[in-house]
Each structure stands twice: as structure tokens, then as C-alpha cells.
Coordinates of C-alpha atoms (C1' of nucleotides) in Angstrom, one line a residue:
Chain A
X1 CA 74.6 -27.9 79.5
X2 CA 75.3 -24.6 78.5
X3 CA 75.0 -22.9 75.0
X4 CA 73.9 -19.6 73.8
X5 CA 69.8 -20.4 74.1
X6 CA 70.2 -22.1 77.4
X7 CA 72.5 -19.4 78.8
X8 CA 69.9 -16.7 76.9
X9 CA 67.0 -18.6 79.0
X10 CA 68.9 -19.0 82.5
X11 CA 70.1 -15.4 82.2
X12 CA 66.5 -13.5 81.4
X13 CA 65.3 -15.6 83.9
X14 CA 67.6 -15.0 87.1
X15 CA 67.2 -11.6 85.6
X16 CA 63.4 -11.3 86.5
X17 CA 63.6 -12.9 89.6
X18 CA 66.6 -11.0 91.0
X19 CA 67.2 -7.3 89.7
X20 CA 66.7 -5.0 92.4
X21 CA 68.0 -7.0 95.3
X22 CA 71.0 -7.2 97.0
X23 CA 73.2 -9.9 97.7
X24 CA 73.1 -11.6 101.3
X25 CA 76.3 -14.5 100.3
X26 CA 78.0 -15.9 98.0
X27 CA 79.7 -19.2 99.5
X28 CA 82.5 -21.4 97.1
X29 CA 82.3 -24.8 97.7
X30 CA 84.5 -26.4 95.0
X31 CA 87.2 -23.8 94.4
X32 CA 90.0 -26.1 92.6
X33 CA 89.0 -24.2 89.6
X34 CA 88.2 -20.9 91.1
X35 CA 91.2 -18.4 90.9
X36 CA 89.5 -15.7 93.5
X37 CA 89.1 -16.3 97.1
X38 CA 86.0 -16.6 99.4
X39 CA 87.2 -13.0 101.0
X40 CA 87.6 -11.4 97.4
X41 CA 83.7 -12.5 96.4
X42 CA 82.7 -11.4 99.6
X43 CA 84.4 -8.3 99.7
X44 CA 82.7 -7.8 95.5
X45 CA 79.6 -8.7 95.5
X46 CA 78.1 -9.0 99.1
X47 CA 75.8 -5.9 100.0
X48 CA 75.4 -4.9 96.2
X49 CA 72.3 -4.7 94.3
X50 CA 71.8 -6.8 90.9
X51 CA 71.2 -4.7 88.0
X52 CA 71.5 -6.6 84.9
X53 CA 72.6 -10.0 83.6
X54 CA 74.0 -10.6 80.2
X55 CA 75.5 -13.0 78.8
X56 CA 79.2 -12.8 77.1
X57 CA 79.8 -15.8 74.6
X58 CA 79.2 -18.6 76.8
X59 CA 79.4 -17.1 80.0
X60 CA 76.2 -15.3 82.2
X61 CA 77.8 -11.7 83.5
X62 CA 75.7 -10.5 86.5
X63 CA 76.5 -7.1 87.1
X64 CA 76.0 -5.3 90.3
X65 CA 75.3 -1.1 91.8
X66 CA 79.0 -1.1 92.4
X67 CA 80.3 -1.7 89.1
X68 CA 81.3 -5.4 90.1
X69 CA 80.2 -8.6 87.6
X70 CA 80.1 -11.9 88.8
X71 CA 80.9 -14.2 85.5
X72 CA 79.5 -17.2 85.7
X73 CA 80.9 -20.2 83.2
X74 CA 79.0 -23.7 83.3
X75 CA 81.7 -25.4 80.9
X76 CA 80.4 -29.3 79.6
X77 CA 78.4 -30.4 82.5
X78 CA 77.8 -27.3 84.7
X79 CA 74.0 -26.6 85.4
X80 CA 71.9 -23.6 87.6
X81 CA 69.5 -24.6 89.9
X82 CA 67.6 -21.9 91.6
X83 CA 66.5 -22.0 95.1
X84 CA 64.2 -23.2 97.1
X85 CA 64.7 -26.3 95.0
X86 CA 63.1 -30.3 95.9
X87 CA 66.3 -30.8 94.2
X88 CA 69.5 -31.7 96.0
X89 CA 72.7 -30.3 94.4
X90 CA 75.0 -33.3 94.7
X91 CA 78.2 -31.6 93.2
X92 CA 78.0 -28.2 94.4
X93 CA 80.4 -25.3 92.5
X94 CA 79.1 -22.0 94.4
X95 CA 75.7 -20.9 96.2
X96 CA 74.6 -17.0 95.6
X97 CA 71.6 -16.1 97.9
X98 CA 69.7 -12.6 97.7
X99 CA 68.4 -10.9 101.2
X100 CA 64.9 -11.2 100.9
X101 CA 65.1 -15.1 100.1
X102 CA 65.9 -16.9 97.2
X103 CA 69.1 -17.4 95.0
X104 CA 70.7 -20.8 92.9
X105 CA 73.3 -23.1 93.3
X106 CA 75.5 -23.9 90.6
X107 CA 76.6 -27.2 90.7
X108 CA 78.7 -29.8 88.2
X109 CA 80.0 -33.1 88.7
X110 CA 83.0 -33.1 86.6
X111 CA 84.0 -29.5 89.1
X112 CA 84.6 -27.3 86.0
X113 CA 81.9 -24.9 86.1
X114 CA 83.2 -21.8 88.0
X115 CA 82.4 -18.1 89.2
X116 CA 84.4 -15.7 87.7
X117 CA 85.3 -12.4 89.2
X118 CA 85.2 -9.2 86.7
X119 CA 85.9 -11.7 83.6
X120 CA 87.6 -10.6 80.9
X121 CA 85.9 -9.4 77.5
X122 CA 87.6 -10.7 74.9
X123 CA 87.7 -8.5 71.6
X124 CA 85.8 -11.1 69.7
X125 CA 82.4 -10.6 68.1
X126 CA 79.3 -13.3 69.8
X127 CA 77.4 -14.6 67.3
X128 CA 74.6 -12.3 68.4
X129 CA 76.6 -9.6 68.2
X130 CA 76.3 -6.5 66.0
X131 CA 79.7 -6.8 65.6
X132 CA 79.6 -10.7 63.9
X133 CA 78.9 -9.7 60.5
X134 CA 78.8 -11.5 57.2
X135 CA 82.1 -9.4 56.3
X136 CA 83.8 -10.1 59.2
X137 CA 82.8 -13.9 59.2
X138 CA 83.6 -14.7 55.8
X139 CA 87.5 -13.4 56.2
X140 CA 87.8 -15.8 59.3
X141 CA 86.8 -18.8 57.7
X142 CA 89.1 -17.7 54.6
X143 CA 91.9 -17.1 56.7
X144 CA 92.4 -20.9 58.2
X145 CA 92.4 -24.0 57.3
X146 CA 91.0 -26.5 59.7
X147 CA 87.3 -28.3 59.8
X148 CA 84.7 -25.7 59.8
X149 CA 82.8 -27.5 62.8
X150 CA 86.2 -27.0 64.9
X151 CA 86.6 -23.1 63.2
X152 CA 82.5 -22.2 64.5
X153 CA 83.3 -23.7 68.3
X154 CA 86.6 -21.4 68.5
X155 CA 85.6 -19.1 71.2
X156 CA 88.8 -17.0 69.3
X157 CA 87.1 -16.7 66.1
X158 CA 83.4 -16.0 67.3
X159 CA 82.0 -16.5 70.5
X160 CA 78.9 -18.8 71.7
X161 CA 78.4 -21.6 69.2
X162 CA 79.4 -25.4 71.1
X163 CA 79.4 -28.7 69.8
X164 CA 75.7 -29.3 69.7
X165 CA 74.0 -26.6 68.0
X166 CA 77.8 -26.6 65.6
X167 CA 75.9 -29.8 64.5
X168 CA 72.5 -28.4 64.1
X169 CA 73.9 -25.3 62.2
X170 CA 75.8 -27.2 59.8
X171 CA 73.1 -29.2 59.4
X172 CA 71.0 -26.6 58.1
X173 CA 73.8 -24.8 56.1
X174 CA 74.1 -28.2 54.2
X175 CA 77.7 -28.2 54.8
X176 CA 80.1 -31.4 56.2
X177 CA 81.3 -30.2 59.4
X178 CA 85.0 -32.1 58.2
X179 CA 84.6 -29.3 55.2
X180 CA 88.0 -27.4 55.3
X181 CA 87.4 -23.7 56.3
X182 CA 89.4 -22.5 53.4
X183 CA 87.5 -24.2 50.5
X184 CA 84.1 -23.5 51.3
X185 CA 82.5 -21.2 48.7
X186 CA 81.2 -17.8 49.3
X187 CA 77.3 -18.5 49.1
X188 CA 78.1 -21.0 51.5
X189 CA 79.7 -18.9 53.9
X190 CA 76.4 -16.8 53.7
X191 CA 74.2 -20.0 54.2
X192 CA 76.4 -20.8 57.1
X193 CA 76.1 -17.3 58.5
X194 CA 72.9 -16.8 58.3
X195 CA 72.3 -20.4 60.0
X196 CA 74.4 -19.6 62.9
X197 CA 71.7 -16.2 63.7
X198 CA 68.8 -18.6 62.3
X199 CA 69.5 -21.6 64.7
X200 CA 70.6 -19.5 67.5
X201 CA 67.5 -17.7 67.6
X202 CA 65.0 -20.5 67.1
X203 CA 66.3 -22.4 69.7
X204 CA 66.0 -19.5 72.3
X205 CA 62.9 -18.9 71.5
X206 CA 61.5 -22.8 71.7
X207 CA 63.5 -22.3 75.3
X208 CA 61.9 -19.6 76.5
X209 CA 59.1 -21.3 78.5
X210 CA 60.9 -23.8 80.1
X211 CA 59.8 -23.6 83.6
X212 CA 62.3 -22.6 86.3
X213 CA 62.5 -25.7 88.1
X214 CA 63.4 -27.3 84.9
X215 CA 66.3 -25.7 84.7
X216 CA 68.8 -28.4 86.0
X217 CA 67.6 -31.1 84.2
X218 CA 64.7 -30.9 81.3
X219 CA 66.6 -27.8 79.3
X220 CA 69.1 -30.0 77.9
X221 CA 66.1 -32.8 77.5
X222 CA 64.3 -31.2 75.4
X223 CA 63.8 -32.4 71.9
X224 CA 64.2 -29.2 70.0
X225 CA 67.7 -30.3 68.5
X226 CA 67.2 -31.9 65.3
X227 CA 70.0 -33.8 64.5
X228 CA 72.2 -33.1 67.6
X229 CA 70.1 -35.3 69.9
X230 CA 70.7 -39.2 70.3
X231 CA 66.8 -39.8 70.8
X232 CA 66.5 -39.1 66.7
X233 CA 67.3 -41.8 63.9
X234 CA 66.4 -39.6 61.2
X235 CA 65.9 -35.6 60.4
X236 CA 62.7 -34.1 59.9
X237 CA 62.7 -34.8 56.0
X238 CA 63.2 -37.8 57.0
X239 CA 67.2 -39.0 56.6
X240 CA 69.1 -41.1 58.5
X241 CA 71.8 -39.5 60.9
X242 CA 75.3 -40.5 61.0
X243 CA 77.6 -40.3 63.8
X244 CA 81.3 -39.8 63.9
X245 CA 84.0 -37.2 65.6
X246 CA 85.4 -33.8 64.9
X247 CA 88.3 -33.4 67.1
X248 CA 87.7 -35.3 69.6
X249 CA 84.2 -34.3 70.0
X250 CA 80.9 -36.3 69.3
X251 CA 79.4 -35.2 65.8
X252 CA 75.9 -35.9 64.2
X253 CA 75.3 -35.5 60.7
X254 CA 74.0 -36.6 57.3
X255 CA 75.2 -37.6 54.3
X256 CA 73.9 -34.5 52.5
X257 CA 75.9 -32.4 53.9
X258 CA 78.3 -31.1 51.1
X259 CA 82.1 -31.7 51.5
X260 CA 84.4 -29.2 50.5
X261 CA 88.2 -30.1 50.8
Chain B
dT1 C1' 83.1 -51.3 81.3
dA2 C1' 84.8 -48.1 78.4
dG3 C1' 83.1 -44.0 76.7
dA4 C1' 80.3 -40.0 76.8
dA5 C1' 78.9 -35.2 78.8
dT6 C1' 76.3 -28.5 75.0
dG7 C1' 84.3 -26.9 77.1
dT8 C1' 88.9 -25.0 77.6
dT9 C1' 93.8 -25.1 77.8
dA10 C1' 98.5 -26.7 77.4
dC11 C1' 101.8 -28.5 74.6
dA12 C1' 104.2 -30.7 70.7
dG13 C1' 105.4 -30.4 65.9
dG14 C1' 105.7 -27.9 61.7
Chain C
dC1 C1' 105.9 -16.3 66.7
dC2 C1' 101.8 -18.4 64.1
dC3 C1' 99.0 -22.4 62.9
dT4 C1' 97.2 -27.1 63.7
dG5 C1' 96.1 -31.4 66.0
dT6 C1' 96.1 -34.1 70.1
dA7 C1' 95.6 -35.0 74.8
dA8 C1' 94.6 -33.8 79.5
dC9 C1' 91.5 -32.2 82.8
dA10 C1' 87.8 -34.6 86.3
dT11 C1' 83.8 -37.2 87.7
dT12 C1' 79.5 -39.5 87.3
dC13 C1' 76.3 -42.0 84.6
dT14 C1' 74.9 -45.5 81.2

DNA sequence: TAGAATGTTACAGG
DNA sequence: CCCTGTAACATTCT
């Protein structure tokens, strides 16, 4: 469930409700994918005070007094829910509680979704970075050739766009997401720039009152995908949306989307 | 019942 | 060694 506006939600969110307090336990309960051990989380993070959370592509980054961050990566099917929940988490991944009460369970059936200790920052700009520029984004689609919806989700090129807002993006960029990277024109490079910053912020800011206890379920519900979304026949303007695969992920689109090849 | 789920990584082939 | 495409991973839900 996790893309740049959810993460930008979840992450404000814990934010407010946590800064300032320290951590009473972090407990793994699904560490096949997990490469730290309970005693190395516990010996990071327990006792610490939260200071700030940011998100890092499409990871959360929760970073404590002592110069510790907890990286926290929700892969396909991963969700937060925060505690005291009605909800039970069936498929727990890890629990973090604070001291004076309260905390969230991450939890994800298929078991990817994993804590990360001190994650990595790769030298790649996120698309809401100052460092993702027009300049810098144009040379990177020039410089390969493979379908530009596969080239956007390439967490080596830029960092934070997934397969459903890829869809909505080139959706409003008017390009076929089986364009090749390579042949696309320079205006529409620009329109597809300026649609990855466009789409990424509307979407966080349709996202933003989504109610806590929403979190595990009704942010990924919500109908504020356009074409992306299986409850939709048609766009806004009315046209029909097609489905078909990129890679061997699900795509939506229409035909008006303009293929370059 | 096969396929889908907002993702990543390993590996084969060129 | 670089680039690209494909499949595996893992598990429940529809």
C-alpha cells in the first residue's frame, strides 16, 4: 500500500503523535526478511527519543536523540496500523510501542514489509527532491532504452514513483507507458516531469485528512486515482480505460496516450 | 481457481 | 562490466 502520498500521510502523521517520546519496545515478529536481530533493535532504538520522520523514496526513516533511524519499507502489501487499534493485525511484521502508551504495528500478509536498521541512502534524487530536476531527468530517460512506465518505477533512476500513480502520471503526461524512453521528445519529457511533482502532490494533499484509523485499510480505498483504480470504466473527460501489463505489472491506460517507439 | 496485490532482487542473455 | 527482460519471492483474497 505504500507510495509517496501514503508514505507522506503515514509519516506526518506518526510524526505528530510521537516526536518527543521515547521508545518503550520494538518486538520482530516475522523476521525471514529482517537482516538485524531482536538484540540489535533493542540495543538502537529502545530508550531513545523520536525526533523526526522522513521519508526516503519509498521508505518512512524515523530517526531518534541518539543518531539511530529505524527505516521502515512496506513493499506491495505492507500497511501501518497504529495502536490502540479495534483492528487485529493478522500478519504481523514488527510492533514499536512508545512509554507513555501508544505505538503501531506493521503488518503484511505476503511477509515482505520490513524494519530496516540505519538504511542506506542511495545517491539517487526522490521525485520530491531538490535534487530531481528537469536537467537531470531528461538525460536519464535519454540515456536508456526500455518502457518509460518501467524507467519512472526504477528506484535507480528516481526514487518514489510505483506502479499506480506510474499509471496516473502517464496518464496526465499523455504518454503510452510501452513508449520507449529513448524516443520520447523533449516537451514531453517536461510534460512528464512536471506530472510526476503535479500528481505527487495532489494526491498527498487529497490524503491528508484521512483519519488515523483509516490508515490500514481506507488509504488505498480511496477513489482519488483516476485511472489507476479498478472501480473506474472511464476517465474524468470521459474515456474508456484499457488494461494490459508493463513488465509484469498491472497497467491502466487510454488510448490517447501517445506512443513513441 | 488462477491471478492479483501501490515492490525488489537475482539471474540469464546479449 | 553494462543493459534489458523475465521470473521468483510469499501469502491471502477474490
Amino acid at each position: 500500500m505504500p507510495e509517496v502520498p501514503e508514505l507522506n500521510v503515514m509519516g506526518s502523521t506518526i510524526q505528530k503523535l510521537y516526536k518527543g517520546k521515547k521508545v518503550k519496545s520494538i518486538e520482530i515478529l516475522w523476521t525471514k526478511r529482517v537482516k538485524c536481530s531482536q538484540q540489535e533493535f533493542d540495543d538502537a532504538i529502545v530508550g531513545s527519543m523520536l525526533q523526526s520522520v522522513k521519508r526516503e523514496g519509498k521508505e518512512m526513516h524515523l530517526r531518534f536523540d541518539n543518531g539511530q533511524v529505524l527505516g521502515i519499507h512496506l513493499m506491495l502489501t505492507g500497511a501501518i496500523t497504529v495502536q490502540p487499534s479495534d483492528n487485529i493485525v493478522k500478519y504481523p511484521i514488527f510492533e514499536l510501542l512508545f512509554e507513555d502508551g501508544g505505538g503501531f504495528i506493521v503488518g503484511d500478509h505476503m511477509g515482505q514489509a520490513k524494519p530496516i536498521l540505519n538504511p542506506d541512502i542511495p545517491n539517487v534524487p526522490d521525485i520530491e527532491g531538490k535534487d530531481f530536476t528537469l536537467e537531470y531527468f531528461t538525460m536519464a530517460v535519454r540515456k536508456r532504452k526500455i518502457a518509460i512506465k518501467d524507467l519512472i518505477q526504477d528506484q535507480k533512476v528516481i526514487r518514489g514513483v510505483g506502479n499506480a500513480y506510474a499509471d496516473e502520471i502517464l496518464w496526465v503526461a499523455k504518454i503510452s507507458p510501452w513508449s520507449v524512453s529513448n524516443r520520447i521528445p523533449g516537451n514531453k519529457i517536461k510534460d512528464l516531469y512536471t506530472a510526476i511533482l503535479d500528481v505527487t502532490k495532489a494526491a498527498s494533499k487529497e490524503l491528508e485528512n484521512v483519519k488515523v484509523s483509516e490508515f490500514d485499510f481506507s488509504l488505498e480505498n480511496k477513489d482519488h486515482r483516476f485511472v489507476h483504480n479498478p472501480k473506474r470504466k472511464a476517465t474524468p473527460d470521459g474515456e474508456e480505460i484499457l488494461k494490459g501489463k508493463v513488465g509484469n505489472s498491472k497497467t491502466f491506460y487510454t488510448e490517447s496516450q501517445i506512443l513513441y517507439n
